[in-house]
Amino acid sequence: MFGFGKKEKKKELKQYITGAGACVVTKSVLNGETGLKWLFRETDGIGNGWVALGESDTQAYVDDAANYAIVDFNTLANIEPAVLNILHMPAGADLEFKPDPSGGYFVDTVNGKEIREPVKAPIQEAFEQNLKYLNKESYPAEELLRYFHGKGDMRIFCMGEADFPSGEIIIADPLVYLGNDKYTEPLNRKIPTGSYPVELAILDSPVAGLRIAAARLKIRETDICRYEIAMPAGTTAAQYNQPGIFAGFGVDAGMACFCDAAAAKEFGEFSDGWHQQNPGKNQYDDYFAQLFRSSYEAYPDVQREDGDFIEWEVPGYGHRIAMFASGLGDGLYTGYWGLDAGEEVTELIIPFMNPDYFS
């Protein structure tokens, strides 16, 4: 069993980091009897898996479980702050500490690389890569086909339908911008009036957890020949990035939606009335949150516990809006038309996450 030795007068610890988990440290290092020398991360180890050994620790010493203690990672950081640089290295990491006048650094014993700067957490690195992937003017067709056409390992889930009485489509953050003409406008292509299924590409990522990698409004069954960026009404793809012309939509509440322009106005009227009847209340916390939780209870295998999607009918109007989580949350996202050989719209897709970065 791991444990602590006899009690000694405790030094006041600095709070370098919180929530980093427990790690295993030899008591010789913990008690200041020797300097930190070796650090490795175990797969399925105790706490966060990190184990620290001292410079003078012998083989016989490290073979005795009584010579180890389990401490918070912050305690190890108080002994040697350089460990903060390597916290997010993966299981299997094997490092040697090198003291120097700058305070010390680690060397990867596998490749000899010096580690003098913080290693990014996998989710942070993936997030930064993903930002560069999104909102491009165009993608090769196979890049977007992989989300919903059997070319990837994502689970496809039909969350319901959305109604389009006018055939004008709005994609927006429903909890912040929908119903406000100043921030939302229809897209540049119309679809036949009617109701259409909304499908979600569900990614179960070891890095980011269960997420919606993409959403699509499925309009026709014809084969897609190419994708084209969805622009605001009155513009074309050729005007992408011209001054004063903005493609894409901002998300500030971690949500997106497929909505008809007429239903968006209905939503705005509903929202105004709700706020008048519920002064001081938050529309998500006090209205939508329970609907999303109910969605989770109905479909727990394809969304997070607080719920990631709802098919919602505007009270008093009857038109349905599809609301869903926007991948990793807030940001800027863009829709793309899937066009068939006759240049007819087959689908509208919003990619949120490149699955390659989150595997």
Coordinates of C-alpha atoms in Angstrom, one line a residue:
M1 CA 0.0 0.0 0.0
F2 CA 1.1 3.5 -0.7
G3 CA 1.2 5.8 2.3
F4 CA 2.8 8.7 4.1
G5 CA 5.8 8.5 6.5
K6 CA 6.0 10.1 9.9
K7 CA 4.5 13.5 10.2
E8 CA 6.8 16.5 9.7
K9 CA 6.2 20.2 9.9
K10 CA 4.4 21.1 6.7
K11 CA 5.6 24.0 4.5
E12 CA 2.9 26.3 3.1
L13 CA 2.2 25.2 -0.4
K14 CA 1.8 27.6 -3.4
Q15 CA -1.2 26.9 -5.5
Y16 CA 0.4 26.4 -8.9
I17 CA -2.5 24.3 -10.3
T18 CA -5.9 22.9 -9.2
G19 CA -7.8 19.8 -10.4
A20 CA -4.7 18.1 -11.9
G21 CA -5.3 14.9 -10.0
A22 CA -3.1 12.8 -7.7
C23 CA 0.3 11.4 -8.5
V24 CA 2.8 9.1 -6.9
V25 CA 6.1 10.4 -5.5
T26 CA 8.9 8.6 -3.6
K27 CA 9.2 9.8 0.0
S28 CA 12.8 10.7 -0.6
V29 CA 11.7 13.4 -3.1
L30 CA 8.7 14.4 -1.0
N31 CA 10.8 14.9 2.1
G32 CA 13.6 16.8 0.3
E33 CA 16.2 14.0 0.9
T34 CA 17.0 13.9 -2.8
G35 CA 16.3 15.8 -6.0
L36 CA 13.7 14.9 -8.6
K37 CA 15.3 12.8 -11.4
W38 CA 12.8 10.6 -13.2
L39 CA 9.1 11.1 -14.1
F40 CA 7.0 8.7 -16.1
R41 CA 3.3 8.4 -16.7
E42 CA 1.6 5.0 -16.3
T43 CA -1.4 3.8 -18.3
D44 CA -4.3 3.3 -15.8
G45 CA -2.0 4.4 -13.0
I46 CA -3.0 6.0 -9.7
G47 CA -4.6 9.4 -10.1
N48 CA -3.3 11.1 -13.3
G49 CA -0.7 8.3 -13.7
W50 CA 2.4 10.4 -13.0
V51 CA 5.1 8.8 -10.9
A52 CA 8.2 10.7 -9.7
L53 CA 11.5 9.2 -8.6
G54 CA 14.5 10.7 -6.9
E55 CA 18.1 11.1 -8.0
S56 CA 19.5 8.8 -5.3
D57 CA 16.6 6.3 -5.2
T58 CA 18.1 2.8 -5.6
Q59 CA 16.4 -0.1 -7.3
A60 CA 15.8 -1.7 -3.9
Y61 CA 14.2 1.6 -2.7
V62 CA 11.8 2.0 -5.6
D63 CA 10.8 -1.7 -5.4
D64 CA 9.4 -1.1 -1.9
A65 CA 5.8 0.2 -2.0
A66 CA 6.3 1.7 1.5
N67 CA 8.7 4.3 0.0
Y68 CA 5.9 6.0 -2.0
A69 CA 3.3 8.6 -1.2
I70 CA 0.2 9.6 -3.1
V71 CA -0.1 13.4 -3.3
D72 CA -1.9 16.1 -5.3
F73 CA 0.0 17.1 -8.4
N74 CA 0.2 20.6 -7.0
T75 CA 2.4 19.2 -4.2
L76 CA 4.9 17.9 -6.8
A77 CA 4.8 21.2 -8.5
N78 CA 5.8 22.9 -5.3
I79 CA 8.9 20.5 -5.2
E80 CA 9.7 21.2 -8.9
P81 CA 7.5 23.7 -10.8
A82 CA 8.9 22.4 -14.2
V83 CA 6.5 19.5 -13.9
L84 CA 3.7 21.9 -14.9
N85 CA 5.2 21.8 -18.4
I86 CA 4.7 18.1 -18.8
L87 CA 1.3 17.6 -17.1
H88 CA -0.5 16.9 -20.4
M89 CA 2.0 14.5 -21.9
P90 CA 0.3 11.1 -22.7
A91 CA 0.5 7.8 -20.9
G92 CA 3.8 6.1 -21.6
A93 CA 5.9 9.3 -21.3
D94 CA 9.3 8.7 -19.7
L95 CA 11.3 11.8 -18.7
E96 CA 14.5 12.8 -17.1
F97 CA 14.8 16.0 -15.1
K98 CA 17.8 18.2 -15.9
P99 CA 18.5 21.0 -13.4
D100 CA 20.0 24.2 -14.8
P101 CA 20.3 27.9 -13.9
S102 CA 16.9 28.6 -15.6
G103 CA 15.2 26.3 -13.1
G104 CA 15.4 23.0 -14.9
Y105 CA 13.7 21.2 -17.7
F106 CA 12.8 17.6 -18.8
V107 CA 14.2 15.5 -21.5
D108 CA 12.1 12.8 -23.3
T109 CA 14.2 9.6 -22.8
V110 CA 12.5 8.1 -25.9
N111 CA 13.5 10.8 -28.5
G112 CA 15.9 13.0 -26.6
K113 CA 13.7 16.1 -27.0
E114 CA 14.1 18.9 -24.5
I115 CA 10.8 20.1 -23.0
R116 CA 11.2 23.7 -21.8
E117 CA 7.7 25.0 -22.6
P118 CA 4.2 23.7 -21.5
V119 CA 2.9 20.8 -23.5
K120 CA -0.6 21.6 -24.7
A121 CA -3.5 19.4 -23.5
P122 CA -4.8 17.2 -26.3
I123 CA -8.1 19.0 -26.3
Q124 CA -6.4 22.4 -26.6
E125 CA -4.2 21.2 -29.4
A126 CA -7.1 19.7 -31.2
F127 CA -9.2 22.8 -30.7
E128 CA -6.5 25.0 -32.2
Q129 CA -6.2 22.7 -35.3
N130 CA -9.9 22.7 -35.7
L131 CA -10.1 26.5 -35.8
K132 CA -7.9 26.4 -38.8
Y133 CA -10.0 23.7 -40.5
L134 CA -13.3 25.5 -40.2
N135 CA -14.9 28.2 -42.4
K136 CA -13.0 27.6 -45.6
E137 CA -14.3 28.9 -48.9
S138 CA -14.5 25.3 -50.2
Y139 CA -13.6 21.7 -49.4
P140 CA -13.0 18.7 -51.6
A141 CA -16.3 16.8 -51.7
E142 CA -14.8 13.8 -49.9
E143 CA -14.0 16.0 -46.9
L144 CA -17.7 16.7 -46.2
L145 CA -19.1 13.5 -47.6
R146 CA -17.4 11.6 -44.8
Y147 CA -19.7 13.0 -42.2
F148 CA -22.9 11.5 -43.5
H149 CA -22.1 9.2 -46.4
G150 CA -20.5 6.2 -44.9
K151 CA -16.9 7.4 -45.3
G152 CA -16.1 7.9 -41.6
D153 CA -16.5 6.2 -38.3
M154 CA -19.2 8.6 -36.9
R155 CA -22.6 7.5 -35.8
I156 CA -25.5 9.1 -37.8
F157 CA -28.6 10.0 -35.8
C158 CA -31.8 11.5 -37.1
M159 CA -32.9 14.0 -34.4
G160 CA -36.2 14.9 -36.0
E161 CA -37.5 17.3 -38.6
A162 CA -37.6 21.0 -39.2
D163 CA -40.4 22.9 -41.0
F164 CA -39.8 25.3 -43.8
P165 CA -43.1 27.1 -44.7
S166 CA -41.2 29.7 -46.8
G167 CA -38.2 27.7 -48.0
E168 CA -35.8 30.3 -46.8
I169 CA -33.2 28.8 -44.4
I170 CA -31.5 30.5 -41.4
I171 CA -28.7 28.9 -39.5
A172 CA -27.9 30.7 -36.3
D173 CA -27.3 30.4 -32.6
P174 CA -31.0 30.0 -31.5
L175 CA -30.4 31.1 -27.9
V176 CA -28.6 34.4 -28.7
Y177 CA -29.3 35.6 -32.3
L178 CA -32.4 33.8 -33.7
G179 CA -35.3 36.2 -34.3
N180 CA -33.1 39.2 -34.5
D181 CA -33.0 40.4 -38.1
K182 CA -29.9 42.5 -37.3
Y183 CA -27.8 39.4 -36.7
T184 CA -29.5 36.8 -38.9
E185 CA -30.6 36.6 -42.5
P186 CA -31.7 33.8 -44.8
L187 CA -29.2 32.0 -47.0
N188 CA -28.7 32.5 -50.7
R189 CA -30.5 29.4 -51.9
K190 CA -34.1 28.5 -51.2
I191 CA -35.5 25.0 -50.9
P192 CA -39.0 23.7 -51.7
T193 CA -41.4 24.4 -48.9
G194 CA -42.0 21.4 -46.6
S195 CA -40.5 19.5 -43.7
Y196 CA -37.1 17.9 -43.8
P197 CA -35.1 15.5 -41.6
V198 CA -32.1 16.8 -39.6
E199 CA -29.3 14.4 -39.0
L200 CA -26.3 14.6 -36.7
A201 CA -22.9 13.1 -37.1
I202 CA -22.0 11.9 -33.5
L203 CA -18.4 11.6 -32.7
D204 CA -17.3 9.6 -29.6
S205 CA -13.9 11.1 -29.1
P206 CA -11.3 10.0 -26.5
V207 CA -10.1 13.7 -26.5
A208 CA -13.4 15.6 -26.4
G209 CA -16.0 13.0 -25.4
L210 CA -19.4 12.7 -27.1
R211 CA -19.8 15.6 -29.5
I212 CA -21.8 16.6 -32.6
A213 CA -19.2 16.7 -35.3
A214 CA -21.6 18.0 -38.0
A215 CA -25.3 18.6 -38.7
R216 CA -27.2 18.4 -41.9
L217 CA -30.6 19.3 -43.3
K218 CA -31.4 16.5 -45.7
I219 CA -33.4 17.8 -48.7
R220 CA -33.1 15.3 -51.6
E221 CA -31.8 11.8 -52.2
T222 CA -29.8 12.6 -55.3
D223 CA -26.0 12.1 -55.2
I224 CA -23.8 15.0 -54.3
C225 CA -21.3 16.2 -56.9
R226 CA -19.9 19.2 -55.1
Y227 CA -20.2 21.5 -52.1
E228 CA -20.6 25.2 -52.2
I229 CA -20.3 27.7 -49.3
A230 CA -23.7 29.0 -48.1
M231 CA -23.8 32.7 -48.4
P232 CA -26.3 35.4 -47.3
A233 CA -29.3 36.0 -49.5
G234 CA -28.5 38.3 -52.4
T235 CA -24.9 37.1 -52.7
T236 CA -23.1 34.3 -54.4
A237 CA -20.1 32.1 -53.5
A238 CA -18.0 34.2 -55.9
Q239 CA -18.4 37.1 -53.5
Y240 CA -16.9 35.2 -50.5
N241 CA -14.6 37.5 -48.5
Q242 CA -15.5 40.6 -50.4
P243 CA -15.7 43.8 -48.2
G244 CA -18.9 44.0 -46.3
I245 CA -20.0 40.4 -47.2
F246 CA -19.9 37.9 -44.3
A247 CA -20.4 34.2 -44.6
G248 CA -20.9 32.1 -41.5
F249 CA -22.6 32.6 -38.2
G250 CA -21.5 33.3 -34.7
V251 CA -22.2 31.0 -31.7
D252 CA -22.2 32.4 -28.2
A253 CA -24.4 29.9 -26.4
G254 CA -22.8 26.7 -27.7
M255 CA -25.9 26.0 -29.9
A256 CA -26.9 26.1 -33.6
C257 CA -30.1 25.5 -35.5
F258 CA -31.8 24.9 -38.8
C259 CA -34.8 27.3 -39.0
D260 CA -37.1 28.7 -41.6
A261 CA -37.1 32.5 -42.0
A262 CA -40.8 32.6 -41.1
A263 CA -40.3 30.4 -38.0
A264 CA -37.4 32.7 -37.0
K265 CA -39.8 35.6 -36.8
E266 CA -42.2 33.4 -34.8
F267 CA -39.4 32.5 -32.4
G268 CA -38.6 36.2 -31.9
E269 CA -42.2 36.9 -31.0
F270 CA -42.3 33.9 -28.6
S271 CA -39.0 35.0 -27.0
D272 CA -40.2 38.6 -26.5
G273 CA -43.4 37.4 -24.9
W274 CA -41.6 34.9 -22.7
H275 CA -39.2 37.5 -21.3
Q276 CA -42.1 39.9 -20.7
Q277 CA -43.9 37.2 -18.7
N278 CA -40.8 36.0 -16.9
P279 CA -38.8 39.1 -15.9
G280 CA -35.3 38.5 -14.6
K281 CA -35.3 34.8 -15.7
N282 CA -32.9 33.1 -18.1
Q283 CA -34.6 31.6 -21.1
Y284 CA -32.2 28.7 -21.3
D285 CA -32.0 27.9 -17.6
D286 CA -35.7 28.4 -17.0
Y287 CA -37.2 27.1 -20.2
F288 CA -35.0 25.2 -22.6
A289 CA -32.8 23.4 -20.1
Q290 CA -35.5 21.0 -19.1
L291 CA -36.3 20.2 -22.8
F292 CA -32.7 19.4 -23.5
R293 CA -32.5 17.2 -20.4
S294 CA -35.7 15.3 -21.5
S295 CA -34.0 14.8 -24.9
Y296 CA -31.0 13.2 -23.1
E297 CA -33.4 10.9 -21.1
A298 CA -35.0 9.8 -24.4
Y299 CA -31.6 9.3 -26.2
P300 CA -28.8 9.0 -23.7
D301 CA -26.4 7.1 -26.0
V302 CA -25.9 9.9 -28.5
Q303 CA -25.6 13.1 -26.4
R304 CA -24.2 14.5 -23.2
E305 CA -26.1 14.5 -19.9
D306 CA -27.5 18.0 -20.2
G307 CA -28.8 17.2 -23.7
D308 CA -27.4 18.2 -27.0
F309 CA -30.4 18.5 -29.3
I310 CA -34.1 19.1 -29.4
E311 CA -36.8 19.2 -32.1
W312 CA -38.8 22.2 -30.8
E313 CA -42.2 23.5 -32.0
V314 CA -42.7 27.3 -31.6
P315 CA -45.6 27.6 -29.1
G316 CA -48.7 29.0 -30.7
Y317 CA -47.4 28.6 -34.3
G318 CA -46.6 24.9 -34.8
H319 CA -43.5 25.2 -36.9
R320 CA -40.5 23.1 -35.8
I321 CA -36.9 24.3 -35.3
A322 CA -34.0 21.9 -35.0
M323 CA -31.6 23.0 -32.2
F324 CA -28.3 21.2 -31.6
A325 CA -25.0 21.7 -29.8
S326 CA -22.2 23.2 -32.0
G327 CA -19.4 20.7 -31.7
L328 CA -17.0 22.2 -29.1
G329 CA -19.2 25.2 -28.4
D330 CA -18.8 28.9 -29.1
G331 CA -17.1 30.1 -32.3
L332 CA -17.7 30.9 -35.9
Y333 CA -19.3 28.2 -38.2
T334 CA -20.3 28.0 -41.8
G335 CA -22.9 26.0 -43.8
Y336 CA -22.2 24.3 -47.1
W337 CA -24.7 23.4 -49.8
G338 CA -24.5 19.9 -51.2
L339 CA -25.3 20.1 -54.9
D340 CA -26.2 17.3 -57.3
A341 CA -25.4 17.0 -61.0
G342 CA -28.2 19.3 -61.9
E343 CA -27.0 21.9 -59.4
E344 CA -30.0 21.3 -57.2
V345 CA -29.6 21.4 -53.4
T346 CA -29.4 18.0 -51.9
E347 CA -28.4 18.9 -48.4
L348 CA -27.1 21.7 -46.2
I349 CA -24.3 20.7 -43.9
I350 CA -22.6 22.5 -41.0
P351 CA -19.2 20.9 -40.0
F352 CA -18.2 21.6 -36.5
M353 CA -15.2 19.3 -35.9
N354 CA -12.6 17.6 -38.0
P355 CA -12.7 14.0 -36.6
D356 CA -9.1 13.4 -37.5
Y357 CA -8.0 15.8 -34.8
F358 CA -10.1 14.2 -32.0
S359 CA -9.3 10.5 -32.4

